[in-house]
Amino acid sequence: QIQYATQSGLTAGATGIRGLVAGHTHHFTFGENIGAPDCQIPETGVRWWASRQPVCMDQWPVTSLPSTEGACFTTIMNWTAARRLEYDGQYWGQKDVEFLRLIDLPRSTTQKLSVAVGQTTGEPFPLGAARDAGWLVLDPNQSVGDWMSYRKFIQSSAGEFSVAKETYVKARTGWFSCRSACYLASGRPVVTQDTGWTHQIPSGSGLFGFSTGAEAIAALDEIASNPARHAESARAIAEEFFDARRVLGDLLSKVTTG
C-alpha cells in the first residue's frame, strides 16, 4: 500500500515504517509510477518493485448489467482516513479534498451517481450539500457490511465513479484501487481519477482516467452510450492486468530473479 507517516509512526524502532521496511529483502508497491519523472514521492534509498492489486477472478464473475432505468454509478469510500500531511511546503490530503472539488458533478450529467461513505477522522462528510447536488448517499454499514454485500453492491452497479486521495493524485503515484479492480472483474466499467496509472494501464474503453470534471462527464456518457461493449472491455482489462495468477506470478518471479 502507499502510506505516509510522520514522527513516531516513521521512526518507532521495529514497529515504525522504517523498521518494517528494513526487515524485508524485497519491497513491492502499488505505486506503479514511483521513480517516474512526474512522480513526487521522495527517494528513500529503497528499491521498489511495482505490483498490482491481485484479484481472484473466479470470485468476481461477470453478472448481467442492471436495467438502464435503474443503473447507477457507485463507489465505496472513507471520507478521511488520516489527517492531511504538510510536506515540502504543501498540504497532502485525503479523498475529501478531491470529492469536494467534484461535488457538483451530478448537476452536469444525466447519469446517476451514488456513494457509500464512511466517516473516520477530520471534518464530517457534507451530507446535505452532497444530496442537494444530486448524489445518492448510502451508509456503508448497511450497504456493504460484509463481503457478500460488498460483492453484491459492486455487481448491482452500472459501473464505478470514484475520486482518489489527493496525495495519490498530486504525487502522481500510479496507485490503482483494489475496489476498482473488482468492479472491472465483474464487468463493470470504471471512471476514476488518474494518479499516473494511465502510464501502465490503458484508458478509454471499459476503464477511464480523468483529471477534470469535464473528462469525467464525457467518460460516464460514453459508457452509458454502449454499456455492453464497455462491460466486455472492463472484464478484459481485469483479466490482463489484475488476475491474481498473473500478478502474483510476476511478483514471485521478481523475488527469485531480483
Coordinates of C-alpha atoms in Angstrom, one line a residue:
Q1 CA 0.0 0.0 0.0
I2 CA 1.0 3.7 -0.1
Q3 CA 1.1 5.4 3.2
Y4 CA 2.6 8.4 4.8
A5 CA 3.9 8.7 8.3
T6 CA 5.4 11.3 10.5
Q7 CA 7.3 11.5 13.8
S8 CA 7.0 8.2 15.8
G9 CA 5.0 6.5 13.1
L10 CA 8.1 6.7 10.9
T11 CA 10.9 6.1 13.4
A12 CA 9.4 3.9 16.2
G13 CA 12.0 1.2 16.1
A14 CA 11.0 -2.1 14.7
T15 CA 7.3 -1.1 14.6
G16 CA 7.9 2.1 12.7
I17 CA 7.7 2.4 8.9
R18 CA 11.5 2.5 8.6
G19 CA 11.9 -0.5 10.8
L20 CA 9.3 -2.6 9.0
V21 CA 10.8 -1.8 5.6
A22 CA 14.3 -2.6 6.8
G23 CA 13.2 -6.0 7.9
H24 CA 12.5 -7.2 4.4
T25 CA 14.6 -8.2 1.4
H26 CA 12.2 -7.2 -1.4
H27 CA 9.9 -4.2 -1.4
F28 CA 6.8 -4.0 -3.6
T29 CA 4.4 -1.1 -4.1
F30 CA 1.1 -0.5 -5.8
G31 CA 2.5 2.9 -6.8
E32 CA 3.5 1.9 -10.3
N33 CA 4.7 5.4 -11.2
I34 CA 7.3 5.6 -8.4
G35 CA 10.6 6.7 -10.0
A36 CA 9.0 8.3 -13.0
P37 CA 9.9 11.9 -13.8
D38 CA 6.4 13.2 -12.8
C39 CA 6.2 11.3 -9.5
Q40 CA 6.7 13.4 -6.4
I41 CA 7.3 10.6 -3.9
P42 CA 10.7 11.3 -2.3
E43 CA 13.6 8.9 -2.8
T44 CA 14.3 6.8 0.3
G45 CA 17.1 4.5 -0.7
V46 CA 14.7 1.6 -1.1
R47 CA 14.4 -0.2 -4.4
W48 CA 10.7 -0.5 -5.1
W49 CA 9.2 -3.2 -7.4
A50 CA 5.9 -2.3 -8.9
S51 CA 3.0 -4.7 -8.5
R52 CA -0.8 -4.5 -8.7
Q53 CA -3.9 -5.4 -6.7
P54 CA -4.4 -9.2 -7.3
V55 CA -8.0 -10.3 -7.9
C56 CA -9.2 -13.8 -7.7
M57 CA -11.2 -13.8 -10.9
D58 CA -13.5 -16.7 -10.2
Q59 CA -14.7 -14.9 -7.1
W60 CA -15.7 -11.9 -9.2
P61 CA -17.7 -13.4 -12.1
V62 CA -19.4 -11.2 -14.7
T63 CA -23.0 -10.7 -14.0
S64 CA -25.9 -9.2 -16.0
L65 CA -25.9 -5.4 -16.2
P66 CA -28.7 -3.6 -14.3
S67 CA -31.6 -2.1 -16.3
T68 CA -30.8 1.2 -17.9
E69 CA -33.6 2.9 -15.9
G70 CA -32.2 1.9 -12.5
A71 CA -28.5 2.0 -13.5
C72 CA -26.3 3.9 -11.0
F73 CA -22.5 4.5 -11.0
T74 CA -21.4 3.8 -7.4
T75 CA -18.3 3.8 -5.2
I76 CA -17.4 3.0 -1.6
M77 CA -15.0 5.3 0.3
N78 CA -13.8 6.7 3.6
W79 CA -14.2 10.4 3.8
T80 CA -10.8 10.9 5.5
A81 CA -8.5 8.0 6.5
A82 CA -5.8 10.2 8.1
R83 CA -5.0 13.8 8.8
R84 CA -3.5 15.8 6.0
L85 CA 0.3 15.9 5.9
E86 CA 2.4 19.0 5.4
Y87 CA 5.5 18.3 3.4
D88 CA 7.8 20.4 1.2
G89 CA 5.6 23.5 1.7
Q90 CA 2.4 21.8 0.6
Y91 CA -0.6 20.0 2.2
W92 CA -1.3 16.5 1.1
G93 CA -4.8 15.4 1.8
Q94 CA -7.3 12.5 1.5
K95 CA -10.4 11.8 -0.6
D96 CA -12.4 14.5 1.0
V97 CA -10.3 17.2 -0.9
E98 CA -10.9 15.6 -4.3
F99 CA -14.6 14.8 -3.7
L100 CA -15.4 18.4 -2.7
R101 CA -13.7 19.6 -5.9
L102 CA -16.3 17.5 -7.8
I103 CA -19.2 17.5 -5.5
D104 CA -21.4 19.3 -8.1
L105 CA -20.7 16.7 -10.8
P106 CA -24.2 15.2 -10.7
R107 CA -25.7 18.5 -11.8
S108 CA -23.9 18.2 -15.1
T109 CA -24.7 14.7 -16.2
T110 CA -27.8 12.5 -16.7
Q111 CA -26.0 9.5 -15.1
K112 CA -27.0 8.6 -11.6
L113 CA -24.1 8.8 -9.0
S114 CA -24.1 7.1 -5.6
V115 CA -21.5 6.9 -2.8
A116 CA -21.4 4.7 0.3
V117 CA -19.2 6.8 2.5
G118 CA -17.7 6.2 5.9
Q119 CA -16.5 8.8 8.4
T120 CA -13.2 8.2 10.2
T121 CA -11.4 11.4 11.1
G122 CA -11.5 15.1 10.4
E123 CA -14.4 17.3 9.2
P124 CA -17.7 15.5 8.7
F125 CA -19.0 14.4 5.3
P126 CA -21.2 17.2 3.9
L127 CA -24.3 15.1 3.6
G128 CA -26.7 17.9 2.9
A129 CA -24.6 19.5 0.2
A130 CA -23.9 16.2 -1.5
R131 CA -27.6 15.3 -1.6
D132 CA -28.5 18.7 -2.9
A133 CA -26.0 18.3 -5.7
G134 CA -27.7 15.1 -6.7
W135 CA -25.7 12.3 -5.0
L136 CA -27.4 9.3 -3.6
V137 CA -25.6 8.9 -0.3
L138 CA -25.6 5.5 1.4
D139 CA -24.4 4.2 4.8
P140 CA -21.7 1.6 4.2
N141 CA -22.5 -0.3 7.3
Q142 CA -25.9 -1.1 5.8
S143 CA -24.9 -1.3 2.1
V144 CA -21.5 -3.2 2.3
G145 CA -21.4 -4.6 5.8
D146 CA -19.8 -7.9 4.9
W147 CA -18.0 -9.4 1.9
M148 CA -21.2 -10.8 0.3
S149 CA -23.0 -7.5 0.4
Y150 CA -19.8 -5.8 -0.8
R151 CA -19.7 -8.0 -3.9
K152 CA -23.4 -7.7 -4.5
F153 CA -23.2 -3.9 -4.2
I154 CA -20.5 -3.8 -6.9
Q155 CA -22.2 -6.2 -9.2
S156 CA -25.6 -4.4 -8.9
S157 CA -23.9 -1.2 -10.2
A158 CA -23.7 0.2 -13.7
G159 CA -20.1 0.9 -13.0
E160 CA -17.9 2.9 -10.7
F161 CA -17.2 6.6 -10.5
S162 CA -14.5 7.4 -7.9
V163 CA -12.1 10.1 -6.8
A164 CA -8.7 9.2 -5.4
K165 CA -6.9 10.5 -2.4
E166 CA -5.4 14.0 -3.0
T167 CA -2.0 12.7 -2.1
Y168 CA -2.1 9.9 -4.6
V169 CA -3.2 12.4 -7.3
K170 CA -0.8 15.2 -6.6
A171 CA 2.2 12.9 -6.1
R172 CA 1.4 11.0 -9.4
T173 CA 1.9 7.7 -7.6
G174 CA 0.4 5.4 -10.2
W175 CA -1.8 3.8 -7.5
F176 CA -4.9 1.9 -8.6
S177 CA -7.7 0.7 -6.2
C178 CA -8.4 -3.0 -5.4
R179 CA -12.0 -2.0 -5.3
S180 CA -11.9 -0.6 -8.8
A181 CA -10.2 -3.8 -10.0
C182 CA -13.1 -5.8 -8.5
Y183 CA -15.6 -3.6 -10.5
L184 CA -13.6 -4.3 -13.7
A185 CA -13.5 -8.1 -13.0
S186 CA -17.3 -8.1 -12.6
G187 CA -17.7 -6.5 -16.0
R188 CA -18.4 -3.1 -14.5
P189 CA -16.7 -0.1 -16.3
V190 CA -14.7 2.3 -14.1
V191 CA -14.2 6.1 -14.2
T192 CA -11.6 7.0 -11.7
Q193 CA -9.0 9.7 -11.2
D194 CA -5.7 9.4 -13.0
T195 CA -3.0 9.1 -10.4
G196 CA -0.4 8.2 -13.1
W197 CA -1.8 4.7 -13.6
T198 CA -2.6 5.5 -17.2
H199 CA 1.1 5.2 -17.9
Q200 CA 0.7 1.4 -17.3
I201 CA -2.9 0.5 -17.8
P202 CA -5.0 1.5 -20.9
S203 CA -7.7 4.1 -20.5
G204 CA -10.6 4.7 -23.0
S205 CA -12.6 1.5 -23.2
G206 CA -14.1 -0.1 -20.1
L207 CA -11.7 2.0 -17.9
F208 CA -11.4 5.8 -18.0
G209 CA -8.9 8.0 -16.2
F210 CA -9.9 11.6 -15.6
S211 CA -8.3 14.8 -14.3
T212 CA -11.2 17.3 -14.7
G213 CA -14.9 17.2 -14.2
A214 CA -15.5 17.6 -17.9
E215 CA -13.4 14.5 -18.6
A216 CA -15.3 12.5 -16.0
I217 CA -18.7 13.5 -17.5
A218 CA -17.5 12.6 -21.0
A219 CA -16.4 9.1 -19.8
L220 CA -19.7 8.5 -17.9
D221 CA -21.7 9.4 -21.0
E222 CA -19.5 7.3 -23.3
I223 CA -20.1 4.2 -21.0
A224 CA -23.9 4.9 -21.0
S225 CA -23.9 5.0 -24.8
N226 CA -22.7 1.4 -25.1
P227 CA -22.7 -0.3 -21.8
A228 CA -22.3 -3.8 -23.1
R229 CA -19.1 -3.0 -25.1
H230 CA -17.6 -1.2 -22.1
A231 CA -18.6 -4.1 -19.8
E232 CA -16.7 -6.5 -22.0
S233 CA -13.7 -4.3 -22.1
A234 CA -13.7 -3.9 -18.3
R235 CA -13.5 -7.6 -17.8
A236 CA -10.8 -7.9 -20.4
I237 CA -8.7 -5.3 -18.6
A238 CA -9.1 -7.1 -15.3
E239 CA -8.1 -10.4 -16.9
E240 CA -4.9 -8.9 -18.4
F241 CA -3.8 -6.6 -15.6
F242 CA -5.3 -7.8 -12.3
D243 CA -5.7 -11.6 -12.4
A244 CA -4.1 -12.9 -9.3
R245 CA -2.4 -15.7 -11.1
R246 CA -0.6 -13.2 -13.3
V247 CA 0.1 -10.6 -10.7
L248 CA 1.4 -13.0 -8.0
G249 CA 3.3 -15.0 -10.6
D250 CA 5.1 -11.8 -11.7
L251 CA 5.8 -10.8 -8.1
L252 CA 7.3 -14.2 -7.2
S253 CA 9.4 -14.1 -10.4
K254 CA 10.9 -10.7 -9.3
V255 CA 11.7 -12.1 -5.9
T256 CA 13.5 -15.1 -7.3
T257 CA 15.4 -13.3 -10.1
G258 CA 15.8 -9.9 -8.5

